[in-house]
Tab-separated table of C-alpha atoms in Angstrom:
chain	number	residue	atom	x	y	z
A	273	MET	CA	177.533	-96.803	22.872
A	274	LYS	CA	180.357	-93.840	23.033
A	275	VAL	CA	178.578	-90.439	23.809
A	276	ASN	CA	180.687	-87.439	23.533
A	277	ILE	CA	179.900	-83.692	24.091
A	278	ARG	CA	182.237	-81.169	22.155
A	279	LEU	CA	181.888	-77.477	23.179
A	280	GLU	CA	182.107	-74.879	20.309
A	281	LYS	CA	181.995	-71.486	20.567
A	282	GLY	CA	179.488	-69.849	17.998
A	283	CYS	CA	177.687	-73.208	17.481
A	284	LYS	CA	174.135	-71.831	18.730
A	285	GLU	CA	172.124	-74.876	17.532
A	286	PRO	CA	173.198	-78.331	18.820
A	287	HIS	CA	173.753	-80.855	16.096
A	288	VAL	CA	174.466	-84.748	16.759
A	289	GLU	CA	176.454	-86.894	14.360
A	290	ILE	CA	176.288	-90.450	14.627
A	291	PHE	CA	179.618	-92.013	13.389
A	292	THR	CA	178.931	-95.633	12.318
A	293	ASP	CA	180.521	-97.946	9.650
A	294	THR	CA	176.868	-99.367	8.692
A	295	VAL	CA	173.284	-97.872	8.563
A	296	THR	CA	171.389	-100.488	10.472
A	297	ASP	CA	167.537	-100.225	11.803
A	298	ASP	CA	168.938	-99.717	15.230
A	299	VAL	CA	170.994	-96.567	13.893
A	300	LYS	CA	168.014	-95.398	11.824
A	301	SER	CA	165.672	-95.699	14.849
A	302	LEU	CA	168.180	-93.815	16.751
A	303	ALA	CA	168.725	-90.607	14.676
A	304	ASP	CA	164.704	-90.542	14.320
A	305	ARG	CA	164.625	-90.548	18.394
A	306	ILE	CA	167.303	-87.692	18.492
A	307	ALA	CA	165.490	-85.897	15.402
A	308	ASN	CA	161.892	-85.787	17.277
A	309	LEU	CA	163.696	-85.515	20.488
A	310	SER	CA	165.335	-82.011	19.436
A	311	THR	CA	161.971	-80.691	18.166
A	312	SER	CA	160.097	-81.391	21.071
A	313	THR	CA	162.487	-80.177	23.550
A	314	LEU	CA	164.355	-77.071	24.530
A	315	THR	CA	167.289	-76.085	26.065
A	316	VAL	CA	166.315	-73.449	28.944
A	317	TYR	CA	168.554	-71.767	31.450
A	318	ARG	CA	168.499	-70.831	35.115
A	319	ASP	CA	171.267	-69.291	37.358
A	320	ASP	CA	174.072	-70.630	34.669
A	321	GLU	CA	172.635	-73.927	34.631
A	322	ALA	CA	171.035	-75.825	31.512
A	323	PHE	CA	167.603	-77.590	31.460
A	324	ILE	CA	166.149	-79.365	28.679
A	325	LEU	CA	162.322	-79.051	28.775
A	326	HIS	CA	159.417	-80.450	27.031
A	327	GLN	CA	157.656	-78.384	25.125
A	328	GLU	CA	154.244	-80.063	27.102
A	329	ASN	CA	155.463	-78.655	30.237
A	330	ILE	CA	156.280	-74.982	29.231
A	331	ILE	CA	153.114	-72.677	29.674
A	332	ARG	CA	154.095	-69.766	27.497
A	333	PHE	CA	157.208	-67.816	26.163
A	334	TYR	CA	157.258	-64.062	26.380
A	335	THR	CA	159.959	-61.487	25.824
A	336	GLU	CA	160.676	-58.709	28.599
A	337	SER	CA	163.752	-56.298	28.042
A	338	LYS	CA	165.032	-57.857	25.107
A	339	LYS	CA	165.367	-61.244	26.889
A	340	THR	CA	163.188	-64.427	26.195
A	341	TYR	CA	161.793	-66.872	28.855
A	342	ALA	CA	160.076	-69.894	29.241
A	343	GLU	CA	157.262	-69.850	31.918
A	344	THR	CA	156.495	-73.238	33.671
A	345	ASN	CA	154.861	-74.720	36.746
A	346	ASP	CA	158.311	-74.827	38.039
A	347	GLY	CA	158.891	-71.659	37.651
A	348	THR	CA	160.474	-69.288	34.950
A	349	PHE	CA	163.592	-70.112	32.657
A	350	MET	CA	165.424	-68.013	30.147
A	351	VAL	CA	165.795	-69.056	26.132
A	352	LYS	CA	168.739	-67.954	24.378
A	353	GLN	CA	166.848	-68.021	21.006
A	354	PRO	CA	164.416	-65.177	19.918
A	355	LEU	CA	160.809	-65.528	20.137
A	356	CYS	CA	160.429	-65.674	16.583
A	357	LYS	CA	163.125	-68.982	16.097
A	358	ILE	CA	161.152	-70.828	19.094
A	359	GLU	CA	158.242	-70.330	16.832
A	360	GLU	CA	159.955	-72.282	14.455
A	361	GLU	CA	160.692	-74.958	16.782
A	362	LEU	CA	157.446	-75.278	18.293
A	363	SER	CA	154.288	-77.675	17.426
A	364	GLU	CA	151.410	-75.942	16.157
A	365	ASP	CA	149.064	-77.931	18.083
A	366	LEU	CA	150.394	-76.998	21.126
A	367	PHE	CA	151.224	-73.282	20.987
A	368	ILE	CA	149.729	-69.847	19.767
A	369	ARG	CA	151.144	-66.534	19.386
A	370	VAL	CA	149.024	-63.968	20.920
A	371	SER	CA	151.455	-61.232	20.303
A	372	GLN	CA	154.363	-59.697	19.369
A	373	SER	CA	155.998	-60.874	22.920
A	374	GLU	CA	154.253	-63.876	23.777
A	375	ILE	CA	153.339	-67.360	22.604
A	376	VAL	CA	151.277	-69.200	25.003
A	377	SER	CA	150.187	-73.146	25.444
A	378	LEU	CA	146.835	-73.704	23.867
A	379	GLY	CA	146.023	-76.425	26.359
A	380	ASN	CA	146.694	-73.849	29.343
A	381	ILE	CA	144.373	-71.117	28.222
A	382	GLU	CA	141.713	-71.042	30.628
A	383	SER	CA	139.636	-68.026	29.129
A	384	MET	CA	139.845	-65.019	27.048
A	385	SER	CA	138.041	-61.594	27.881
A	386	ILE	CA	137.590	-58.163	26.138
A	387	ASP	CA	137.277	-54.755	28.524
A	388	ILE	CA	135.165	-51.980	27.293
A	389	MET	CA	138.124	-50.449	25.662
A	390	GLY	CA	138.551	-53.116	23.640
A	391	THR	CA	141.821	-54.471	24.949
A	392	VAL	CA	141.802	-58.296	24.166
A	393	THR	CA	143.243	-60.368	27.530
A	394	VAL	CA	143.789	-64.362	27.798
A	395	ARG	CA	143.697	-65.648	31.083
A	396	LEU	CA	146.056	-69.111	31.425
A	397	ASP	CA	145.294	-71.956	33.952
A	398	ASN	CA	148.404	-70.593	36.193
A	399	GLY	CA	146.797	-67.275	36.850
A	400	THR	CA	148.636	-65.446	34.434
A	401	SER	CA	146.787	-62.693	31.905
A	402	SER	CA	148.447	-61.398	29.101
A	403	VAL	CA	147.445	-58.539	26.058
A	404	VAL	CA	146.667	-60.520	22.683
A	405	SER	CA	146.888	-58.692	19.741
A	406	ARG	CA	143.491	-58.221	18.087
A	407	ARG	CA	144.902	-59.549	14.601
A	408	ASN	CA	145.561	-62.855	16.300
A	409	VAL	CA	142.108	-63.970	17.886
A	410	THR	CA	140.937	-65.507	14.941
A	411	SER	CA	143.923	-67.716	14.841
A	412	ILE	CA	143.560	-68.658	18.239
A	413	LYS	CA	139.929	-69.575	17.637
A	414	ASN	CA	141.019	-71.634	14.585
A	415	ALA	CA	143.859	-73.541	16.487
A	416	LEU	CA	141.743	-74.214	19.455
A	417	GLU	CA	139.230	-75.437	16.921
A	418	ILE	CA	141.464	-77.715	15.298
A	419	LYS	CA	142.793	-79.086	18.775
A	420	GLY	CA	139.332	-79.578	19.655
A	421	LYS	CA	138.469	-81.981	16.580
A	422	VAL	CA	141.720	-83.486	16.895
A	423	ARG	CA	140.959	-84.371	20.855
A	424	HIS	CA	136.950	-85.909	19.635
A	425	SER	CA	137.964	-87.790	16.424
B	42	MET	CA	155.404	-52.331	-0.995
B	43	ASN	CA	154.397	-52.630	2.755
B	44	GLN	CA	150.749	-52.567	4.000
B	45	ILE	CA	150.919	-48.873	4.884
B	46	HIS	CA	152.098	-47.698	1.470
B	47	LYS	CA	149.086	-50.262	-0.355
B	48	MET	CA	146.536	-48.549	1.890
B	49	PHE	CA	148.380	-45.243	1.111
B	50	LEU	CA	148.173	-45.721	-2.775
B	51	ILE	CA	144.186	-47.048	-2.335
B	52	GLY	CA	143.319	-43.943	-0.189
B	53	LEU	CA	144.716	-41.765	-2.950
B	54	LEU	CA	142.547	-43.644	-5.568
B	55	ALA	CA	139.748	-44.078	-3.466
B	56	GLY	CA	139.808	-40.112	-2.300
B	57	ALA	CA	140.239	-38.680	-5.908
B	58	ILE	CA	136.842	-40.852	-6.581
B	59	ILE	CA	134.843	-40.490	-3.446
B	60	GLY	CA	135.877	-36.755	-3.368
B	61	ASN	CA	134.209	-36.068	-6.793
B	62	VAL	CA	131.393	-38.076	-5.938
B	63	ILE	CA	130.571	-36.269	-2.860
B	64	GLY	CA	131.189	-33.005	-4.868
B	65	ILE	CA	128.467	-34.521	-7.024
B	66	MET	CA	126.222	-35.013	-4.535
B	67	PHE	CA	126.279	-31.690	-3.001
B	68	SER	CA	125.291	-30.374	-6.396
B	69	MET	CA	122.306	-32.783	-6.766
B	70	PHE	CA	121.191	-31.691	-3.351
B	71	SER	CA	121.780	-27.891	-4.134
B	72	GLY	CA	119.764	-28.021	-7.109
B	73	THR	CA	122.627	-26.051	-9.154
B	74	GLY	CA	122.483	-28.706	-11.821
B	75	LEU	CA	124.701	-31.847	-12.297
B	76	CYS	CA	128.374	-30.576	-11.475
B	77	PRO	CA	131.422	-32.421	-9.395
B	78	VAL	CA	132.265	-28.936	-7.892
B	79	SER	CA	130.772	-26.111	-6.144
B	80	ASP	CA	130.230	-22.799	-7.938
B	81	GLN	CA	132.225	-21.019	-5.239
B	82	LEU	CA	135.119	-23.281	-5.998
B	83	ILE	CA	134.774	-22.777	-9.548
B	84	LEU	CA	134.876	-18.799	-9.242
B	85	ASP	CA	138.017	-19.555	-6.413
B	86	ALA	CA	140.052	-21.647	-9.094
B	87	GLY	CA	139.191	-19.520	-11.989
B	88	SER	CA	137.532	-22.293	-14.179
B	89	GLU	CA	135.831	-25.399	-13.840
B	90	THR	CA	138.724	-27.880	-14.809
B	91	SER	CA	140.872	-25.855	-12.356
B	92	ALA	CA	138.084	-26.308	-9.857
B	93	ILE	CA	138.081	-30.345	-10.569
B	94	VAL	CA	141.544	-30.880	-10.492
B	95	VAL	CA	142.034	-28.885	-6.812
B	96	GLN	CA	139.149	-30.876	-5.614
B	97	THR	CA	140.333	-34.175	-7.345
B	98	ILE	CA	143.904	-33.214	-5.533
B	99	ILE	CA	142.684	-32.481	-2.200
B	100	SER	CA	140.151	-35.422	-1.802
B	101	ALA	CA	142.950	-37.662	-3.081
B	102	VAL	CA	145.496	-36.207	-0.495
B	103	LEU	CA	142.789	-36.550	2.338
B	104	GLY	CA	142.111	-40.229	1.132
B	105	ALA	CA	145.705	-41.246	1.356
B	106	ILE	CA	145.882	-39.699	4.890
B	107	ILE	CA	142.428	-41.238	5.905
B	108	PHE	CA	143.519	-44.901	4.276
B	109	GLY	CA	147.247	-44.908	5.303
B	110	THR	CA	146.811	-44.468	8.654
B	111	THR	CA	144.221	-47.097	9.514
B	112	PHE	CA	147.702	-48.801	10.589
B	113	VAL	CA	146.539	-47.294	14.008
B	114	TYR	CA	144.019	-50.297	14.239
B	115	ASP	CA	146.763	-52.462	13.765
B	116	LEU	CA	149.174	-51.344	16.583
B	117	GLU	CA	150.497	-53.767	19.438
B	118	GLY	CA	148.809	-52.838	22.766
B	119	TRP	CA	146.720	-50.263	21.390
B	120	SER	CA	142.794	-50.927	22.426
B	121	ILE	CA	140.155	-50.202	19.651
B	122	ALA	CA	138.864	-47.194	21.803
B	123	LYS	CA	142.516	-45.623	21.620
B	124	SER	CA	143.225	-46.631	17.860
B	125	THR	CA	139.565	-45.525	17.126
B	126	LEU	CA	140.087	-42.313	18.773
B	127	VAL	CA	143.380	-41.215	17.218
B	128	HIS	CA	141.825	-42.513	13.701
B	129	SER	CA	138.992	-40.023	14.563
B	130	VAL	CA	141.339	-37.295	15.322
B	131	ILE	CA	143.014	-37.768	12.330
B	132	THR	CA	139.973	-37.666	9.883
B	133	PHE	CA	138.580	-34.451	11.722
B	134	CYS	CA	141.799	-32.842	11.444
B	135	THR	CA	142.189	-33.405	7.934
B	136	PHE	CA	138.443	-33.201	6.583
B	137	VAL	CA	137.138	-30.548	8.103
B	138	PRO	CA	139.840	-28.156	6.659
B	139	SER	CA	139.391	-29.979	3.226
B	140	ALA	CA	135.643	-29.628	3.214
B	141	TYR	CA	136.257	-26.226	4.107
B	142	ALA	CA	138.462	-25.155	1.373
B	143	LEU	CA	136.289	-27.351	-1.019
B	144	TYR	CA	132.809	-25.768	0.192
B	145	TRP	CA	131.831	-29.178	1.225
B	146	MET	CA	130.186	-27.098	4.257
B	147	ASP	CA	128.971	-24.030	5.857
B	148	ARG	CA	131.703	-22.399	6.626
B	149	SER	CA	130.622	-21.223	10.128
B	150	ALA	CA	130.828	-22.842	13.502
B	151	GLU	CA	127.657	-24.606	12.974
B	152	GLY	CA	129.152	-26.308	9.874
B	153	ILE	CA	132.256	-27.548	11.559
B	154	ALA	CA	129.765	-28.535	14.498
B	155	LEU	CA	127.509	-30.715	12.117
B	156	TYR	CA	131.195	-32.351	10.830
B	157	LEU	CA	132.271	-32.866	14.334
B	158	VAL	CA	128.911	-35.125	15.067
B	159	ILE	CA	128.892	-36.484	11.892
B	160	ILE	CA	132.676	-37.905	12.496
B	161	VAL	CA	131.850	-38.938	16.261
B	162	ALA	CA	128.727	-40.804	15.036
B	163	ILE	CA	130.640	-42.650	12.394
B	164	TYR	CA	133.777	-43.365	14.775
B	165	VAL	CA	131.203	-44.631	17.542
B	166	SER	CA	130.030	-47.116	15.182
B	167	ILE	CA	132.844	-48.231	13.944
B	168	TRP	CA	134.321	-48.724	17.574
B	169	LEU	CA	130.995	-50.783	18.666
B	170	SER	CA	130.832	-52.907	15.315
B	171	GLN	CA	134.577	-53.980	16.122
B	172	TYR	CA	133.877	-54.350	19.867
B	173	LEU	CA	130.785	-56.462	19.134
B	174	SER	CA	132.658	-58.444	16.865
B	175	TYR	CA	135.493	-59.475	18.958
B	176	LYS	CA	133.301	-60.139	21.666
B	177	SER	CA	131.433	-62.628	19.515
B	178	GLU	CA	134.686	-64.341	18.887
B	179	ILE	CA	135.822	-64.274	22.058
B	180	LYS	CA	132.592	-65.784	23.531
B	181	LYS	CA	132.631	-68.576	20.770
B	182	ILE	CA	136.865	-69.090	22.082
B	183	ASN	CA	135.228	-69.377	25.838
B	184	ASP	CA	132.350	-71.595	24.773
B	185	MET	CA	135.075	-74.031	23.054
B	186	LEU	CA	137.463	-74.077	26.147
B	187	LYS	CA	134.120	-74.599	28.363
B	188	LYS	CA	133.672	-77.881	26.388
B	189	GLU	CA	137.186	-79.130	26.883
């Protein structure tokens, strides 16, 4: 199969077109695989190099100085989309928003705590701690409950 | 209409109602008969109707400010303690002058001190109940995480 990549200015979201004279099962299967791939992976950047990351490998997304980053065990990468756009693409089973500037992987949450002042923090298994908006505490609990039920069913 | 506007309008209505209920309660305790406004306010306003109008307006504005500023509890990065402290200061700074104007308090240092104690007690219980409620939620989350 011939594969072309065409660079287009202003084309922020990559899209794939398949040219064929017949829609066979193979073509349908290919289209399905591409569609699933685009939702479970994310293009990220580091030192002008582009990488494709699987959502499962991302520990958290955060915004700092108006830039969005994805943190993994292999380091931090820059993401071109804003956090709200990334949130739309992420699997709800894998990620949860903890504050206006941060989305974390549910599977990487180690523990949560509240200090005497009433500041809630989440600790991730890579040692990172992040402040949690109190309005998100219930949604974190619900997401973990659903995740636990899915795992045990 | 956003949440702040909604709370402001709810506060306006609640304030007008609660203000007059407070007035009736004060008259019941003072034994001067059932009247929503104090005798001194009637004297100041010139008539009972004017006094009720003044009390309704002031308490509606008071309610709107207290309810409308509850957004401080939702501010990103603000702890429960900070939100509670800021809201208690807003309440104290608006409630005491209103209570003074409407004769809901003794016009003395003791009267102000009494309101200070009441407001501090109310807000300490708000902070404590919120703190304990979140602590309990977080305990449930940590228990779930330990099970995984």
